[in-house]
XYZ file of C-alpha atoms in Angstrom:
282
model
C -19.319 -16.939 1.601
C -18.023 -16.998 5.139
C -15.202 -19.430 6.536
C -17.827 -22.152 7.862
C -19.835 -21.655 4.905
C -16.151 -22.417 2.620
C -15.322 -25.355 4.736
C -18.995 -27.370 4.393
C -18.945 -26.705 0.436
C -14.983 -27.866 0.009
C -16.245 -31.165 2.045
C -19.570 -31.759 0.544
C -17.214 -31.137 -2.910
C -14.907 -33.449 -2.196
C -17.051 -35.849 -0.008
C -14.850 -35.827 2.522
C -14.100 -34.350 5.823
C -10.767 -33.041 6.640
C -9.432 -32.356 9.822
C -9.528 -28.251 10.994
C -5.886 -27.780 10.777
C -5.645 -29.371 7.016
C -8.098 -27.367 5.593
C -7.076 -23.977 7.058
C -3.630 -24.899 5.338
C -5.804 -25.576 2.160
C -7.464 -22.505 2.176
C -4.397 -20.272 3.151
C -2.619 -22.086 0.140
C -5.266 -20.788 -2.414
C -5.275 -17.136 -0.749
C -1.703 -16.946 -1.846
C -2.156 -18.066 -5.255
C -5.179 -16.049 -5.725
C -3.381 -12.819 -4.457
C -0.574 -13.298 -6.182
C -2.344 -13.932 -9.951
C -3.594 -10.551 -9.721
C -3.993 -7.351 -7.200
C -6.939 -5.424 -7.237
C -7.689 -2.106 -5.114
C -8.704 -4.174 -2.048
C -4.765 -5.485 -1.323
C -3.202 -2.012 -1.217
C -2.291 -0.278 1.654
C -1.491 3.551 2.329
C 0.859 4.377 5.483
C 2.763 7.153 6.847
C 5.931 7.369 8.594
C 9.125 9.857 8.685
C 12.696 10.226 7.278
C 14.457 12.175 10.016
C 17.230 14.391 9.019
C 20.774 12.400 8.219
C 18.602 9.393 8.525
C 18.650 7.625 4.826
C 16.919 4.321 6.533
C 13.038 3.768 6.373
C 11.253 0.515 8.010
C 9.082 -0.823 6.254
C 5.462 -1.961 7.566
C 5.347 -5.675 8.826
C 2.647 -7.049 6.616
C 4.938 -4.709 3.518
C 4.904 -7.211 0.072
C 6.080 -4.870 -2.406
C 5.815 -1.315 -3.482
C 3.185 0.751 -5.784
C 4.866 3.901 -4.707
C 6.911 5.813 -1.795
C 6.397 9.815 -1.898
C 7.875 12.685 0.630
C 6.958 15.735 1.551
C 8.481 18.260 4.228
C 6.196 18.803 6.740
C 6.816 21.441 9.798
C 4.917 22.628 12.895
C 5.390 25.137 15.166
C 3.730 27.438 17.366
C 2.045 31.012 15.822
C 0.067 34.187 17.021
C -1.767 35.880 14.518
C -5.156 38.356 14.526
C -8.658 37.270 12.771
C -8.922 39.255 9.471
C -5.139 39.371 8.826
C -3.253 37.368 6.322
C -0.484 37.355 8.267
C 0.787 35.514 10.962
C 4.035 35.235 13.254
C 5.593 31.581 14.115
C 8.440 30.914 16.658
C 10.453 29.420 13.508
C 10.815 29.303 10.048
C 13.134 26.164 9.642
C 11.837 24.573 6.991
C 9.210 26.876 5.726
C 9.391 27.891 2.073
C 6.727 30.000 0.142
C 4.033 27.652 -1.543
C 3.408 25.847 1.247
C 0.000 24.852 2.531
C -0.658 26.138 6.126
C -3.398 24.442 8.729
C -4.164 24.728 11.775
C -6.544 26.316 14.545
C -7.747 29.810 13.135
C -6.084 29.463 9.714
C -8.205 30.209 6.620
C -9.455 27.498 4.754
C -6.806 26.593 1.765
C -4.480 29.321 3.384
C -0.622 29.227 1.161
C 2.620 30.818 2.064
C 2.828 34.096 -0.080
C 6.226 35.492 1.453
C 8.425 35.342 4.147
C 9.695 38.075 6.187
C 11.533 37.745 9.587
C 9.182 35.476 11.459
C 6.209 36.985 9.373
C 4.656 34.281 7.159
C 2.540 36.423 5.072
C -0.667 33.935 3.757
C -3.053 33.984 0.075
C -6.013 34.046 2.731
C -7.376 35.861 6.030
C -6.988 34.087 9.332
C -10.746 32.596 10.267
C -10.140 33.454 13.513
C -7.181 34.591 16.486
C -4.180 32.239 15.948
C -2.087 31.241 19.465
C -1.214 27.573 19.019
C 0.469 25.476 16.843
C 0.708 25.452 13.119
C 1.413 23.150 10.131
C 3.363 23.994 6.760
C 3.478 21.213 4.285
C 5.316 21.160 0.684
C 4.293 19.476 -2.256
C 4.448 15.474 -2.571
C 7.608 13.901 -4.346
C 7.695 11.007 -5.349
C 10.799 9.243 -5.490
C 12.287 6.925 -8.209
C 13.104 3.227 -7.204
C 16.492 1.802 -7.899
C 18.684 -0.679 -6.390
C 20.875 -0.102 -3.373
C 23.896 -0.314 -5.652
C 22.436 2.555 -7.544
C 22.262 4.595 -4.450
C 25.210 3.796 -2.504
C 27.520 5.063 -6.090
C 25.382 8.157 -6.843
C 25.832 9.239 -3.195
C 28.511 7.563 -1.490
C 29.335 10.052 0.997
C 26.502 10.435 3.982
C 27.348 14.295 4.939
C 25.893 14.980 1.445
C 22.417 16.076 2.499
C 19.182 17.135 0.272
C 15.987 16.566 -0.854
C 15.529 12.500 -1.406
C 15.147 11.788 -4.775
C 15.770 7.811 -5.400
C 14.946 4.495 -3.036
C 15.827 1.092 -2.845
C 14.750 -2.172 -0.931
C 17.426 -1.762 1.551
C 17.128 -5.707 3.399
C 16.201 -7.006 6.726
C 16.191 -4.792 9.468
C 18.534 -4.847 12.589
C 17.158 -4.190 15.811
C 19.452 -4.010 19.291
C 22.232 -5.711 16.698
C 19.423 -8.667 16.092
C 18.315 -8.862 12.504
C 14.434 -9.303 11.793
C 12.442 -10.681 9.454
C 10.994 -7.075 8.046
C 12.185 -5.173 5.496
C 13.592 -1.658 5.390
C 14.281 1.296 2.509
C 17.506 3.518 1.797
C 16.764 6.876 0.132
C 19.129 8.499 -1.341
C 20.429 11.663 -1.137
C 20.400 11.284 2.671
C 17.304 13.417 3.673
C 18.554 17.404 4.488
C 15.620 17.729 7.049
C 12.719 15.928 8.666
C 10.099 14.263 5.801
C 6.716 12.848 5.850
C 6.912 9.507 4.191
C 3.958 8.221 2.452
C 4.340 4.476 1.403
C 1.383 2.843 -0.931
C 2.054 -1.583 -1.213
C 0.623 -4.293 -1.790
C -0.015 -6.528 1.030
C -1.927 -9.775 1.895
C -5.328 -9.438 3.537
C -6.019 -10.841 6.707
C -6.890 -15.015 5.980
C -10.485 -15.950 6.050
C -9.212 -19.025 8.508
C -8.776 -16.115 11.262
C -11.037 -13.117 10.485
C -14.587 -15.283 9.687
C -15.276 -12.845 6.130
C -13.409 -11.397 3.988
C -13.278 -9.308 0.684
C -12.708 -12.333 -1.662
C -15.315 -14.126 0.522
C -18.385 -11.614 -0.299
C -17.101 -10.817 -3.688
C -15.428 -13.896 -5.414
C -16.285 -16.835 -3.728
C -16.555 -19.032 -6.891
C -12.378 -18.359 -7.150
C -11.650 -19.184 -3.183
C -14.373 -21.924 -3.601
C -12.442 -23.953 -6.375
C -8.933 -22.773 -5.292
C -9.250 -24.499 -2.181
C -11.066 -27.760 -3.986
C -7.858 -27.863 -5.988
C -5.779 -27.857 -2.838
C -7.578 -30.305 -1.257
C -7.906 -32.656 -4.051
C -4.561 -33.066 -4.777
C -4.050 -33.789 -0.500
C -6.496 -36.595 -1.122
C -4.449 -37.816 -4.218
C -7.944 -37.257 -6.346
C -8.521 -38.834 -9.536
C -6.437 -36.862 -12.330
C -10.228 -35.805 -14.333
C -11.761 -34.627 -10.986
C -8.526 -32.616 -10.354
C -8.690 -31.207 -13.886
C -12.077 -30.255 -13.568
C -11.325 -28.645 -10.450
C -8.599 -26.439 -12.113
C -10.696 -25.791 -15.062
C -13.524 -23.898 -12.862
C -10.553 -22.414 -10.830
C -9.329 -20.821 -14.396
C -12.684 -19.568 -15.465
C -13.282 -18.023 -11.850
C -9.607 -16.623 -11.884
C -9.791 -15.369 -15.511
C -13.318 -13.320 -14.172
C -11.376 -11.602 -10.758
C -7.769 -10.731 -13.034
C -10.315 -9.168 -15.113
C -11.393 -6.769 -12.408
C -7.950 -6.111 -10.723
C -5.874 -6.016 -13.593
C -8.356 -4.253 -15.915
C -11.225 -2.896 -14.648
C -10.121 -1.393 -11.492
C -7.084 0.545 -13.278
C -9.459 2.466 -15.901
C -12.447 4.404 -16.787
C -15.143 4.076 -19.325
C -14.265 8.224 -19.837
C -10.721 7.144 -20.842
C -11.250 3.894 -21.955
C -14.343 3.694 -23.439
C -16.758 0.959 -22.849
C -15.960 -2.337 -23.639
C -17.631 -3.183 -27.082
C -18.395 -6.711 -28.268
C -18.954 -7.141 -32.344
C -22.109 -7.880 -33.352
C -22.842 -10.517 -35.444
């Protein structure tokens, strides 16, 4: 069900016709409730960013809700020369290098891991593919960091000049930008980062309105619970009759009840682990 299709089946429902600007208000009203009953895959986000060194701050994205999770992981580049064949090559800097790491880049065998450093050797677990003379990518393992509140942090590390591998975050508040505060949100990690980190933030967000983008998600997939979430809004703008409005609520329920059932259960298992849903025979 697409947004015109939505708007002639909430008026022939409701024999009535509402002006544009009402019903997009309906509609956006039952989005909210719907997203916010239950969350499946479709209203998570992933996104990337960095924690520079002695920077504890992190923005966070404008259309950011809340948090599933908010990992790290050092990340380095810089230019190397190295021979096809060899499992070796030289870099122009080690900063941040450590053995373990996963190397890419032009030339650089498929999988390739730091085995040892030497100098500005980085010996590798693989051969080169082919000559190395350009730049080249280390990156450490993900860590994910444990939330806590920015009371938490600011008492386990009060001073700033103490500098290591983040470990903790907290929803920080409103960001300030050229001393004016915005509407966004931003994070504090704590320890203050010791070096330059790859930020990887997975939240929940809302989904771009059916009212602006035509077809959505919930459109093609659970129009039954948009269909009767936005009869319920509208009803209760016409001041409908208390049974109408309670049957109205009743199919909203049922149509809920079916998409928490795939967000909140479905989605976040398998049949493997789970096992298949049995129902008792009679």
């Amino acid at each position: 069900m697409n947004y015109a299709q939505l708007v002639v089946a909430v008026s022939d429902y409701c024999e009535n016709s509402f002006p544009t600007v009402d019903m997009d208000i309906f509609i956006r009203q039952a989005e909210q409730r719907i997203y916010n009953t239950a969350q499946p895959a479709n209203l998570r986000k992933n996104v990337t960013g960095t924690i520079t060194s002695t920077n504890k701050y992190l923005s966070a994205p404008e259309d950011f809700l809340s948090v599933y999770s908010l990992a790290v992981y050092p990340q380095n580049t810089t230019t190397a020369t190295g021979v096809a064949g060899a499992k070796s090559i030289v870099v122009a800097s080690t900063t941040g290098i450590a053995v373990g790491q996963q190397v890419t880049g032009s030339g650089i065998g498929t999988n390739a891991q730091v085995r040892s450093i030497s100098g500005t050797t980085i010996y590798l677990t693989v051969a080169n593919a082919t000559t190395i003379s350009s730049s080249v990518t280390f990156q450490g393992d993900y860590l994910y960091l444990l939330n806590k509140d920015v009371n938490f942090i600011r008492s386990a590390y009060p001073l700033s000049a103490y500098v290591s591998e983040p470990k903790h975050y907290a929803l920080f508040g409103p960001t300030v930008t050229g001393g004016v505060v915005t509407n966004e949100l931003s994070f504090i990690v704590g320890p203050t980062p010791n070096a330059t980190y790859v930020a990887e933030l997975h939240y929940y967000y809302y989904p771009e309105s059916i009212v602006t983008a035509g077809t959505t998600w919930l459109g093609d997939n659970f129009d039954s619970v948009l269909l009767y979430g936005t009869i319920c809004e509208a009803l209760v703008y016409m001041k409908g009759e208390a049974d109408m409005i309670g049957l109205a609520q009743e199919r909203y329920t049922q149509a809920i009840a079916l998409y928490k059932n795939l967000g909140d259960g479905k989605q976040r298992g398998d049949a493997y682990r789970d096992g298949q849903v049995r129902v008792p025979v009679a």
